[in-house]
Amino acid sequence: MGQSGRGRLGIVAALLGLVAFTAGVGAASWAALDRASYLLQRASYSQRQLELFGQVSSRLNRAVADHLRALALGQPAAIADWQQALSADLATLQTVTEAEIALVDHDGDEQAGEEQELTGIAAWKAHVEAMADSARHSVVTAQTDGLEAALRQFEQQGRQPHAEALLVGLSAAAADEHHEIQIVNQQMDQTRSHLVLLGLGAVGAHAVGAAVVAGGMIRRREQLESEVARRTQDLRHANAELQRIDECRKRFFADVSHELRTPLTTIQGEAEVMLAVGAVEQEDYRATLTAIQVNADCLRRRIDDLLAVARSGDGQIAFATCPVDVPPLLAAALDEVRGLARVNEVGLSLVSSLPDLTRVVGDHSWLKQALLTVLDNAIKFSRPGQTVTVAAKQHHESLTVEISDLGEGIAEADLPRLFDRFFQAPSGRQRGGSGLGLAVARWITEGHGGEIAITSGLNAGTTVTLTLPVLHEREMA
């Protein structure tokens, strides 16, 4: 064989070697992409599981709150509804976990870990069933032994041993999923290293082809990393929000128990004192009845706040759309809080430039509750001897009602969160409260097409301004 023949054989051999090398690079690249797709699917399952953890936690907290509210108000308890909803969420979570087990069937350790999660889900279902049984027993206890006994029974036999255990389990499972995502990120880094090595090898064999393949792989890796990083950040935010909600829930239960117990204790104490004294003067009876009336009004407003918050969240309330005379509405609200103001030695002043026929469209009772909520706060945070001022005036298309007190005021840093449910500034926690009043007032005002705003400063008092659209005579016609 001549030299040219040997050259051609060398070229053929080189070409065959290049083809074989390229085929090997292609096969390795395909395996790396398949690995990346697998890791992304794992991350997707983890994301869905974390979403379900958050959904179950939120629904569980709401179920506990709704049941306590139903007990307190003597209303029918929707135990079957929330039990069914929680069971459905856990069934979905079980389906997702089973799908992930099928995905990792080639890895015994991973499969064992996911099967352990299934065992945990079965235990959570048992907690839900046990909590529902405790809730049903508490309804019977409320009818036979009273509200306090029912609340205590549900706390000891339902919420603490089952709801709290379920929340702890959900938190631990969320932490495991976060750890699993960290492992996926590490494996993604390893895949990245493999892809880089393949790219370098392909450059040596076929520069142009290697550049195209490497570039495509790097872009794919960056997209995967970006997606995993974004979802990981979302999961961190969701977990932080769950922790914040849990803290708010715990503080809310403590505060609302105090809010309901304090006026009840006062009413009971006043009645027991009068019964024990026997024959007393008429003025003493009047003072005692006034104290009972004021505390009963306070208790009713707290219950109205709880009902409003619960209904505003699920859209159960439709406001009436009737013409409402504003001057009589202001007078009625002030009359209703005069007893509270008298007990707290706080004066009330109405400064109004509204025409007699000033009207808005809305629901009279709900608008009055918004005014009562703000007036209640103003009186509560005023010192003896001070005056709460209500100033009302009309603009062209709207009217404003400003309710001002001369109390200690609110720090500027707390102002943006005052209308959030369950939020309380330090001064509010010292004086008691549920953190619901201003949230209810905003919901009512905005539901009537209006706005509510607050201005305050430390030792400078507080002014809450409600703005509502005015009903003109041409619209009444």
CSV table of C-alpha atoms in Angstrom, one decimal:
chain,number,residue,atom,x,y,z
A,1,MET,CA,0.0,0.0,0.0
A,2,GLY,CA,1.4,3.3,-1.0
A,3,GLN,CA,1.8,6.4,1.1
A,4,SER,CA,-1.4,8.0,-0.2
A,5,GLY,CA,-3.3,4.9,0.7
A,6,ARG,CA,-1.9,5.0,4.2
A,7,GLY,CA,-2.8,8.7,4.4
A,8,ARG,CA,-6.4,8.0,3.4
A,9,LEU,CA,-6.6,5.2,6.0
A,10,GLY,CA,-5.3,7.7,8.6
A,11,ILE,CA,-7.9,10.2,7.6
A,12,VAL,CA,-10.6,7.6,7.7
A,13,ALA,CA,-9.4,6.4,11.1
A,14,ALA,CA,-9.2,10.0,12.3
A,15,LEU,CA,-12.7,10.7,11.0
A,16,LEU,CA,-14.0,7.5,12.6
A,17,GLY,CA,-12.3,8.5,15.9
A,18,LEU,CA,-13.8,11.9,15.7
A,19,VAL,CA,-17.2,10.5,15.0
A,20,ALA,CA,-16.8,8.0,17.9
A,21,PHE,CA,-15.6,10.8,20.2
A,22,THR,CA,-18.4,13.1,19.2
A,23,ALA,CA,-20.9,10.3,19.7
A,24,GLY,CA,-19.5,9.7,23.2
A,25,VAL,CA,-19.7,13.4,24.0
A,26,GLY,CA,-23.3,13.5,22.7
A,27,ALA,CA,-24.2,10.5,24.8
A,28,ALA,CA,-22.6,12.0,27.9
A,29,SER,CA,-24.3,15.3,27.2
A,30,TRP,CA,-27.7,13.6,26.9
A,31,ALA,CA,-27.1,11.8,30.2
A,32,ALA,CA,-26.3,15.1,31.8
A,33,LEU,CA,-29.4,16.8,30.5
A,34,ASP,CA,-31.5,13.8,31.6
A,35,ARG,CA,-30.0,14.2,35.0
A,36,ALA,CA,-30.8,17.9,35.1
A,37,SER,CA,-34.4,17.2,34.1
A,38,TYR,CA,-34.6,14.7,36.9
A,39,LEU,CA,-33.3,17.2,39.4
A,40,LEU,CA,-35.7,19.9,38.2
A,41,GLN,CA,-38.6,17.4,38.6
A,42,ARG,CA,-37.5,16.7,42.2
A,43,ALA,CA,-37.4,20.5,42.9
A,44,SER,CA,-40.9,20.8,41.4
A,45,TYR,CA,-42.3,18.1,43.7
A,46,SER,CA,-40.6,19.7,46.7
A,47,GLN,CA,-42.1,23.1,45.7
A,48,ARG,CA,-45.6,21.5,45.5
A,49,GLN,CA,-45.2,19.8,48.9
A,50,LEU,CA,-44.1,23.0,50.6
A,51,GLU,CA,-47.2,24.8,49.1
A,52,LEU,CA,-49.4,22.0,50.5
A,53,PHE,CA,-47.6,22.3,53.9
A,54,GLY,CA,-48.5,26.0,54.0
A,55,GLN,CA,-52.0,25.4,52.9
A,56,VAL,CA,-52.6,22.7,55.5
A,57,SER,CA,-51.1,25.0,58.2
A,58,SER,CA,-53.2,28.0,57.2
A,59,ARG,CA,-56.4,25.9,57.0
A,60,LEU,CA,-55.6,24.3,60.4
A,61,ASN,CA,-55.1,27.6,62.1
A,62,ARG,CA,-58.4,28.9,60.6
A,63,ALA,CA,-60.3,25.8,61.7
A,64,VAL,CA,-59.1,26.2,65.3
A,65,ALA,CA,-60.1,29.9,65.2
A,66,ASP,CA,-63.5,29.3,63.6
A,67,HIS,CA,-64.3,26.6,66.1
A,68,LEU,CA,-63.4,28.8,69.1
A,69,ARG,CA,-65.5,31.6,67.6
A,70,ALA,CA,-68.4,29.2,67.1
A,71,LEU,CA,-68.1,28.0,70.7
A,72,ALA,CA,-67.9,31.6,72.0
A,73,LEU,CA,-71.0,32.7,70.0
A,74,GLY,CA,-73.0,29.6,70.5
A,75,GLN,CA,-73.2,29.1,66.7
A,76,PRO,CA,-73.3,25.7,64.9
A,77,ALA,CA,-69.7,24.4,64.4
A,78,ALA,CA,-68.7,23.6,60.9
A,79,ILE,CA,-66.4,20.7,62.1
A,80,ALA,CA,-67.3,18.4,59.2
A,81,ASP,CA,-66.4,21.1,56.6
A,82,TRP,CA,-62.9,21.8,57.9
A,83,GLN,CA,-62.2,18.1,58.6
A,84,GLN,CA,-63.1,17.3,55.0
A,85,ALA,CA,-61.0,20.1,53.7
A,86,LEU,CA,-57.9,19.2,55.7
A,87,SER,CA,-58.3,15.5,54.8
A,88,ALA,CA,-58.5,16.5,51.1
A,89,ASP,CA,-55.3,18.5,51.4
A,90,LEU,CA,-53.5,15.6,53.1
A,91,ALA,CA,-54.8,13.3,50.4
A,92,THR,CA,-53.3,15.6,47.7
A,93,LEU,CA,-50.0,15.7,49.7
A,94,GLN,CA,-50.0,11.9,49.8
A,95,THR,CA,-50.5,11.7,46.0
A,96,VAL,CA,-47.6,14.1,45.3
A,97,THR,CA,-45.4,12.1,47.7
A,98,GLU,CA,-46.3,8.8,46.0
A,99,ALA,CA,-45.4,10.4,42.6
A,100,GLU,CA,-42.0,11.4,44.0
A,101,ILE,CA,-41.4,7.9,45.3
A,102,ALA,CA,-42.0,6.6,41.8
A,103,LEU,CA,-39.5,9.2,40.4
A,104,VAL,CA,-36.7,8.0,42.8
A,105,ASP,CA,-37.3,4.3,42.5
A,106,HIS,CA,-33.7,3.8,41.4
A,107,ASP,CA,-32.4,5.2,44.7
A,108,GLY,CA,-33.1,3.1,47.7
A,109,ASP,CA,-32.2,5.7,50.3
A,110,GLU,CA,-34.2,8.4,48.7
A,111,GLN,CA,-37.2,6.1,48.3
A,112,ALA,CA,-37.0,5.1,52.0
A,113,GLY,CA,-37.0,8.8,53.0
A,114,GLU,CA,-40.1,9.5,50.9
A,115,GLU,CA,-41.9,6.4,52.3
A,116,GLN,CA,-41.2,7.8,55.8
A,117,GLU,CA,-43.0,11.0,54.7
A,118,LEU,CA,-46.0,8.8,53.8
A,119,THR,CA,-45.9,7.4,57.3
A,120,GLY,CA,-45.9,11.0,58.7
A,121,ILE,CA,-48.9,11.9,56.5
A,122,ALA,CA,-50.9,9.0,57.9
A,123,ALA,CA,-50.1,10.3,61.4
A,124,TRP,CA,-51.3,13.8,60.4
A,125,LYS,CA,-54.5,12.4,59.2
A,126,ALA,CA,-55.0,10.7,62.6
A,127,HIS,CA,-54.3,14.1,64.3
A,128,VAL,CA,-57.0,15.8,62.1
A,129,GLU,CA,-59.5,13.1,63.0
A,130,ALA,CA,-58.7,13.3,66.7
A,131,MET,CA,-59.0,17.1,66.7
A,132,ALA,CA,-62.4,16.9,65.0
A,133,ASP,CA,-63.6,14.4,67.6
A,134,SER,CA,-62.3,16.7,70.4
A,135,ALA,CA,-64.2,19.6,68.7
A,136,ARG,CA,-67.4,17.7,68.6
A,137,HIS,CA,-67.0,16.8,72.3
A,138,SER,CA,-66.4,20.5,73.2
A,139,VAL,CA,-69.7,21.4,71.5
A,140,VAL,CA,-71.5,19.0,73.9
A,141,THR,CA,-69.4,20.3,76.8
A,142,ALA,CA,-70.4,23.8,76.0
A,143,GLN,CA,-74.1,22.8,76.2
A,144,THR,CA,-73.7,20.9,79.5
A,145,ASP,CA,-70.9,22.6,81.5
A,146,GLY,CA,-70.5,26.0,79.9
A,147,LEU,CA,-68.2,27.9,77.6
A,148,GLU,CA,-65.1,28.0,79.8
A,149,ALA,CA,-65.2,24.2,80.3
A,150,ALA,CA,-65.6,23.7,76.6
A,151,LEU,CA,-62.7,26.0,75.7
A,152,ARG,CA,-60.5,24.3,78.3
A,153,GLN,CA,-61.4,20.9,77.0
A,154,PHE,CA,-60.7,21.8,73.4
A,155,GLU,CA,-57.4,23.4,74.3
A,156,GLN,CA,-56.2,20.4,76.3
A,157,GLN,CA,-57.7,17.6,74.2
A,158,GLY,CA,-57.7,19.1,70.7
A,159,ARG,CA,-55.5,22.0,70.0
A,160,GLN,CA,-52.4,21.2,72.2
A,161,PRO,CA,-52.0,17.5,71.6
A,162,HIS,CA,-53.2,17.4,67.9
A,163,ALA,CA,-53.2,20.8,66.2
A,164,GLU,CA,-49.8,21.8,67.7
A,165,ALA,CA,-48.3,18.4,67.0
A,166,LEU,CA,-49.5,18.7,63.4
A,167,LEU,CA,-48.0,22.2,63.0
A,168,VAL,CA,-44.7,20.9,64.5
A,169,GLY,CA,-44.7,18.0,62.0
A,170,LEU,CA,-45.5,20.3,59.1
A,171,SER,CA,-42.6,22.7,60.1
A,172,ALA,CA,-40.2,19.7,60.4
A,173,ALA,CA,-41.3,18.4,57.0
A,174,ALA,CA,-40.8,21.8,55.5
A,175,ALA,CA,-37.3,21.9,56.9
A,176,ASP,CA,-36.6,18.5,55.3
A,177,GLU,CA,-37.8,19.7,51.9
A,178,HIS,CA,-35.5,22.8,52.2
A,179,HIS,CA,-32.6,20.4,52.9
A,180,GLU,CA,-33.6,18.3,49.9
A,181,ILE,CA,-33.5,21.4,47.7
A,182,GLN,CA,-30.0,22.1,49.0
A,183,ILE,CA,-28.9,18.6,48.0
A,184,VAL,CA,-30.5,19.2,44.5
A,185,ASN,CA,-28.5,22.4,44.2
A,186,GLN,CA,-25.3,20.5,45.0
A,187,GLN,CA,-26.1,17.8,42.5
A,188,MET,CA,-26.8,20.6,39.9
A,189,ASP,CA,-23.3,21.9,40.6
A,190,GLN,CA,-21.9,18.5,40.0
A,191,THR,CA,-23.8,18.3,36.7
A,192,ARG,CA,-22.4,21.7,35.8
A,193,SER,CA,-18.9,20.4,36.3
A,194,HIS,CA,-19.5,17.4,34.1
A,195,LEU,CA,-20.9,19.6,31.4
A,196,VAL,CA,-17.8,22.0,31.5
A,197,LEU,CA,-15.5,19.0,31.2
A,198,LEU,CA,-17.4,17.7,28.2
A,199,GLY,CA,-17.2,21.1,26.7
A,200,LEU,CA,-13.5,21.3,27.1
A,201,GLY,CA,-13.0,17.8,25.6
A,202,ALA,CA,-15.3,18.7,22.7
A,203,VAL,CA,-13.3,21.8,22.0
A,204,GLY,CA,-10.2,19.7,21.5
A,205,ALA,CA,-12.0,17.3,19.1
A,206,HIS,CA,-14.3,19.7,17.3
A,207,ALA,CA,-14.1,23.4,18.2
A,208,VAL,CA,-17.2,24.6,16.6
A,209,GLY,CA,-19.4,21.7,17.6
A,210,ALA,CA,-18.1,21.8,21.1
A,211,ALA,CA,-18.8,25.6,21.4
A,212,VAL,CA,-22.4,25.1,20.3
A,213,VAL,CA,-23.0,22.1,22.6
A,214,ALA,CA,-21.3,23.8,25.6
A,215,GLY,CA,-23.1,27.0,25.0
A,216,GLY,CA,-26.5,25.3,24.9
A,217,MET,CA,-25.6,23.2,28.0
A,218,ILE,CA,-24.5,26.3,30.0
A,219,ARG,CA,-27.6,28.2,29.1
A,220,ARG,CA,-29.7,25.2,30.2
A,221,ARG,CA,-27.8,25.0,33.4
A,222,GLU,CA,-28.2,28.7,34.1
A,223,GLN,CA,-31.9,28.5,33.5
A,224,LEU,CA,-32.2,25.5,35.8
A,225,GLU,CA,-30.2,27.2,38.5
A,226,SER,CA,-32.2,30.4,38.1
A,227,GLU,CA,-35.4,28.5,38.4
A,228,VAL,CA,-34.2,26.5,41.5
A,229,ALA,CA,-32.9,29.6,43.1
A,230,ARG,CA,-36.2,31.5,42.5
A,231,ARG,CA,-38.2,28.6,43.9
A,232,THR,CA,-35.9,28.2,46.9
A,233,GLN,CA,-36.3,31.9,47.7
A,234,ASP,CA,-40.1,31.6,47.4
A,235,LEU,CA,-40.0,28.7,49.8
A,236,ARG,CA,-37.9,30.7,52.3
A,237,HIS,CA,-40.4,33.6,52.1
A,238,ALA,CA,-43.3,31.1,52.5
A,239,ASN,CA,-41.7,29.5,55.5
A,240,ALA,CA,-41.1,32.9,57.1
A,241,GLU,CA,-44.7,33.9,56.5
A,242,LEU,CA,-45.9,30.7,58.1
A,243,GLN,CA,-43.8,31.4,61.2
A,244,ARG,CA,-45.1,35.0,61.4
A,245,ILE,CA,-48.7,33.8,61.0
A,246,ASP,CA,-48.2,31.2,63.8
A,247,GLU,CA,-46.8,33.8,66.1
A,248,CYS,CA,-49.7,36.1,65.3
A,249,ARG,CA,-52.2,33.3,65.9
A,250,LYS,CA,-50.7,32.5,69.3
A,251,ARG,CA,-50.7,36.2,70.4
A,252,PHE,CA,-54.2,36.6,69.0
A,253,PHE,CA,-55.6,33.7,71.1
A,254,ALA,CA,-54.0,35.1,74.2
A,255,ASP,CA,-55.3,38.6,73.5
A,256,VAL,CA,-58.8,37.7,72.5
A,257,SER,CA,-59.2,35.5,75.6
A,258,HIS,CA,-58.2,38.5,77.8
A,259,GLU,CA,-60.5,40.8,75.8
A,260,LEU,CA,-63.5,38.5,76.3
A,261,ARG,CA,-62.7,37.5,79.9
A,262,THR,CA,-62.1,41.1,81.3
A,263,PRO,CA,-65.6,42.5,80.6
A,264,LEU,CA,-67.3,39.2,81.6
A,265,THR,CA,-65.3,39.3,84.9
A,266,THR,CA,-66.4,42.9,85.5
A,267,ILE,CA,-70.0,42.2,84.8
A,268,GLN,CA,-70.0,39.1,87.1
A,269,GLY,CA,-68.2,41.0,89.9
A,270,GLU,CA,-70.6,44.0,89.8
A,271,ALA,CA,-73.6,41.7,89.9
A,272,GLU,CA,-72.2,39.6,92.8
A,273,VAL,CA,-71.4,42.7,94.8
A,274,MET,CA,-74.9,44.1,94.5
A,275,LEU,CA,-76.4,40.7,95.3
A,276,ALA,CA,-74.2,40.4,98.4
A,277,VAL,CA,-74.9,43.9,99.7
A,278,GLY,CA,-78.6,43.5,99.8
A,279,ALA,CA,-80.6,46.7,100.2
A,280,VAL,CA,-78.7,49.6,98.4
A,281,GLU,CA,-79.4,53.0,97.2
A,282,GLN,CA,-80.9,53.7,93.8
A,283,GLU,CA,-77.7,55.5,92.7
A,284,ASP,CA,-75.6,52.5,93.6
A,285,TYR,CA,-77.9,50.4,91.4
A,286,ARG,CA,-77.6,52.9,88.6
A,287,ALA,CA,-73.7,52.9,88.8
A,288,THR,CA,-73.6,49.2,88.8
A,289,LEU,CA,-75.9,48.8,85.9
A,290,THR,CA,-73.9,51.5,84.0
A,291,ALA,CA,-70.7,49.5,84.6
A,292,ILE,CA,-72.5,46.3,83.4
A,293,GLN,CA,-73.8,48.1,80.3
A,294,VAL,CA,-70.5,49.6,79.4
A,295,ASN,CA,-68.7,46.2,79.7
A,296,ALA,CA,-71.4,44.4,77.9
A,297,ASP,CA,-71.1,46.9,75.0
A,298,CYS,CA,-67.3,46.4,75.0
A,299,LEU,CA,-67.8,42.6,74.8
A,300,ARG,CA,-70.3,42.9,72.0
A,301,ARG,CA,-68.0,45.1,70.0
A,302,ARG,CA,-65.2,42.6,70.3
A,303,ILE,CA,-67.5,39.8,69.2
A,304,ASP,CA,-68.7,42.0,66.2
A,305,ASP,CA,-65.0,42.6,65.3
A,306,LEU,CA,-64.3,38.8,65.3
A,307,LEU,CA,-67.4,38.1,63.2
A,308,ALA,CA,-66.5,40.9,60.7
A,309,VAL,CA,-62.9,39.6,60.3
A,310,ALA,CA,-64.1,36.1,59.8
A,311,ARG,CA,-66.7,37.0,57.2
A,312,SER,CA,-64.5,39.6,55.4
A,313,GLY,CA,-62.0,36.8,54.6
A,314,ASP,CA,-64.4,34.5,52.9
A,315,GLY,CA,-66.8,37.0,51.2
A,316,GLN,CA,-69.9,36.1,53.3
A,317,ILE,CA,-71.1,39.7,53.8
A,318,ALA,CA,-72.8,41.9,51.2
A,319,PHE,CA,-73.3,45.4,52.4
A,320,ALA,CA,-76.7,47.0,52.0
A,321,THR,CA,-76.9,49.9,49.5
A,322,CYS,CA,-79.4,52.3,51.0
A,323,PRO,CA,-79.2,56.1,51.6
A,324,VAL,CA,-77.7,56.7,55.0
A,325,ASP,CA,-78.2,60.1,56.8
A,326,VAL,CA,-74.7,60.9,58.1
A,327,PRO,CA,-75.5,63.5,60.9
A,328,PRO,CA,-77.9,61.0,62.7
A,329,LEU,CA,-75.4,58.3,62.2
A,330,LEU,CA,-72.7,60.3,64.0
A,331,ALA,CA,-75.1,61.1,66.8
A,332,ALA,CA,-76.0,57.5,67.3
A,333,ALA,CA,-72.4,56.4,67.4
A,334,LEU,CA,-71.5,59.0,70.0
A,335,ASP,CA,-74.5,58.1,72.1
A,336,GLU,CA,-73.5,54.5,72.1
A,337,VAL,CA,-70.0,55.3,73.5
A,338,ARG,CA,-71.0,57.9,76.0
A,339,GLY,CA,-71.2,55.3,78.8
A,340,LEU,CA,-67.6,54.1,78.0
A,341,ALA,CA,-66.4,57.7,77.9
A,342,ARG,CA,-68.0,58.5,81.2
A,343,VAL,CA,-66.4,55.5,82.9
A,344,ASN,CA,-63.0,56.5,81.5
A,345,GLU,CA,-63.6,60.2,82.5
A,346,VAL,CA,-63.2,61.3,78.9
A,347,GLY,CA,-65.2,64.0,77.2
A,348,LEU,CA,-66.8,63.8,73.7
A,349,SER,CA,-67.1,66.7,71.3
A,350,LEU,CA,-68.8,66.8,67.9
A,351,VAL,CA,-67.8,69.6,65.5
A,352,SER,CA,-69.8,69.2,62.2
A,353,SER,CA,-70.4,71.5,59.3
A,354,LEU,CA,-72.4,68.9,57.4
A,355,PRO,CA,-75.8,69.9,56.0
A,356,ASP,CA,-78.8,68.1,57.6
A,357,LEU,CA,-79.4,66.0,54.5
A,358,THR,CA,-75.9,64.8,54.0
A,359,ARG,CA,-76.1,61.2,52.8
A,360,VAL,CA,-73.9,58.3,51.7
A,361,VAL,CA,-74.9,55.0,50.1
A,362,GLY,CA,-74.2,52.0,52.3
A,363,ASP,CA,-75.1,49.9,55.2
A,364,HIS,CA,-76.1,51.9,58.3
A,365,SER,CA,-75.1,49.2,60.9
A,366,TRP,CA,-71.7,48.5,59.4
A,367,LEU,CA,-70.9,52.2,59.0
A,368,LYS,CA,-71.8,52.7,62.6
A,369,GLN,CA,-69.5,49.8,63.7
A,370,ALA,CA,-66.6,51.4,61.8
A,371,LEU,CA,-67.2,54.7,63.7
A,372,LEU,CA,-67.6,52.8,67.0
A,373,THR,CA,-64.3,50.9,66.5
A,374,VAL,CA,-62.4,54.1,66.0
A,375,LEU,CA,-64.2,55.9,68.9
A,376,ASP,CA,-63.5,53.0,71.2
A,377,ASN,CA,-59.8,53.2,70.4
A,378,ALA,CA,-59.8,57.0,70.9
A,379,ILE,CA,-61.5,56.8,74.3
A,380,LYS,CA,-59.3,53.9,75.4
A,381,PHE,CA,-56.0,55.7,74.7
A,382,SER,CA,-57.2,59.1,76.2
A,383,ARG,CA,-56.2,60.1,79.7
A,384,PRO,CA,-58.8,61.1,82.3
A,385,GLY,CA,-59.9,64.7,81.7
A,386,GLN,CA,-59.1,64.7,78.0
A,387,THR,CA,-61.6,65.1,75.1
A,388,VAL,CA,-62.1,63.0,72.0
A,389,THR,CA,-63.2,65.3,69.1
A,390,VAL,CA,-65.3,64.2,66.1
A,391,ALA,CA,-65.0,66.7,63.2
A,392,ALA,CA,-67.2,66.2,60.1
A,393,LYS,CA,-67.2,68.3,56.9
A,394,GLN,CA,-68.2,67.9,53.3
A,395,HIS,CA,-66.2,68.4,50.2
A,396,HIS,CA,-67.5,68.4,46.7
A,397,GLU,CA,-67.7,64.7,46.0
A,398,SER,CA,-67.0,63.3,49.5
A,399,LEU,CA,-67.2,63.9,53.2
A,400,THR,CA,-64.6,63.3,55.9
A,401,VAL,CA,-65.0,62.3,59.5
A,402,GLU,CA,-61.9,63.0,61.7
A,403,ILE,CA,-61.8,61.3,65.1
A,404,SER,CA,-59.0,62.8,67.2
A,405,ASP,CA,-57.6,62.1,70.7
A,406,LEU,CA,-54.9,63.7,72.8
A,407,GLY,CA,-53.3,60.4,74.0
A,408,GLU,CA,-49.8,59.3,74.0
A,409,GLY,CA,-49.8,58.7,70.2
A,410,ILE,CA,-48.1,56.0,68.0
A,411,ALA,CA,-44.5,55.7,66.9
A,412,GLU,CA,-44.0,56.4,63.2
A,413,ALA,CA,-42.5,53.0,62.6
A,414,ASP,CA,-45.8,51.3,63.6
A,415,LEU,CA,-48.1,53.4,61.4
A,416,PRO,CA,-47.8,51.4,58.2
A,417,ARG,CA,-49.0,48.1,59.9
A,418,LEU,CA,-51.8,49.5,62.1
A,419,PHE,CA,-54.5,48.3,59.6
A,420,ASP,CA,-53.0,44.7,59.5
A,421,ARG,CA,-55.1,42.1,61.2
A,422,PHE,CA,-53.8,41.1,64.7
A,423,PHE,CA,-51.1,43.8,64.6
A,424,GLN,CA,-50.7,45.9,67.8
A,425,ALA,CA,-48.4,48.7,68.6
A,426,PRO,CA,-46.6,48.3,72.0
A,427,SER,CA,-49.0,50.8,73.6
A,428,GLY,CA,-52.0,48.8,72.3
A,429,ARG,CA,-50.6,45.5,73.8
A,430,GLN,CA,-50.2,47.3,77.2
A,431,ARG,CA,-53.8,48.4,77.2
A,432,GLY,CA,-55.3,45.2,75.9
A,433,GLY,CA,-56.9,44.5,72.5
A,434,SER,CA,-57.1,42.0,69.8
A,435,GLY,CA,-55.5,43.9,66.9
A,436,LEU,CA,-58.7,43.6,64.9
A,437,GLY,CA,-60.5,46.9,65.2
A,438,LEU,CA,-58.7,49.0,62.7
A,439,ALA,CA,-58.6,46.1,60.2
A,440,VAL,CA,-62.4,45.9,60.5
A,441,ALA,CA,-62.8,49.7,60.1
A,442,ARG,CA,-60.7,49.7,56.9
A,443,TRP,CA,-62.6,46.7,55.5
A,444,ILE,CA,-66.0,48.5,56.1
A,445,THR,CA,-64.8,51.8,54.8
A,446,GLU,CA,-63.2,50.4,51.6
A,447,GLY,CA,-66.3,48.2,51.1
A,448,HIS,CA,-68.3,51.5,50.9
A,449,GLY,CA,-65.9,53.0,48.3
A,450,GLY,CA,-64.1,55.1,50.8
A,451,GLU,CA,-60.7,55.4,52.4
A,452,ILE,CA,-59.3,55.4,56.0
A,453,ALA,CA,-56.0,57.0,57.1
A,454,ILE,CA,-54.2,57.6,60.4
A,455,THR,CA,-51.8,60.3,61.5
A,456,SER,CA,-50.0,60.3,64.8
A,457,GLY,CA,-46.8,60.9,66.7
A,458,LEU,CA,-45.5,60.1,70.1
A,459,ASN,CA,-47.1,62.4,72.8
A,460,ALA,CA,-48.9,64.2,70.0
A,461,GLY,CA,-52.3,62.3,69.9
A,462,THR,CA,-53.8,60.4,67.1
A,463,THR,CA,-56.3,61.3,64.3
A,464,VAL,CA,-58.2,58.7,62.2
A,465,THR,CA,-59.8,60.1,59.0
A,466,LEU,CA,-62.6,58.3,57.3
A,467,THR,CA,-63.5,59.5,53.8
A,468,LEU,CA,-66.7,58.5,52.0
A,469,PRO,CA,-68.3,59.4,48.7
A,470,VAL,CA,-71.4,61.7,49.1
A,471,LEU,CA,-74.8,60.9,47.6
A,472,HIS,CA,-76.0,64.0,45.8
A,473,GLU,CA,-79.6,65.0,45.3
A,474,ARG,CA,-79.5,64.2,41.6
A,475,GLU,CA,-78.4,60.7,42.4
A,476,MET,CA,-81.2,60.3,45.0
A,477,ALA,CA,-83.7,61.3,42.3
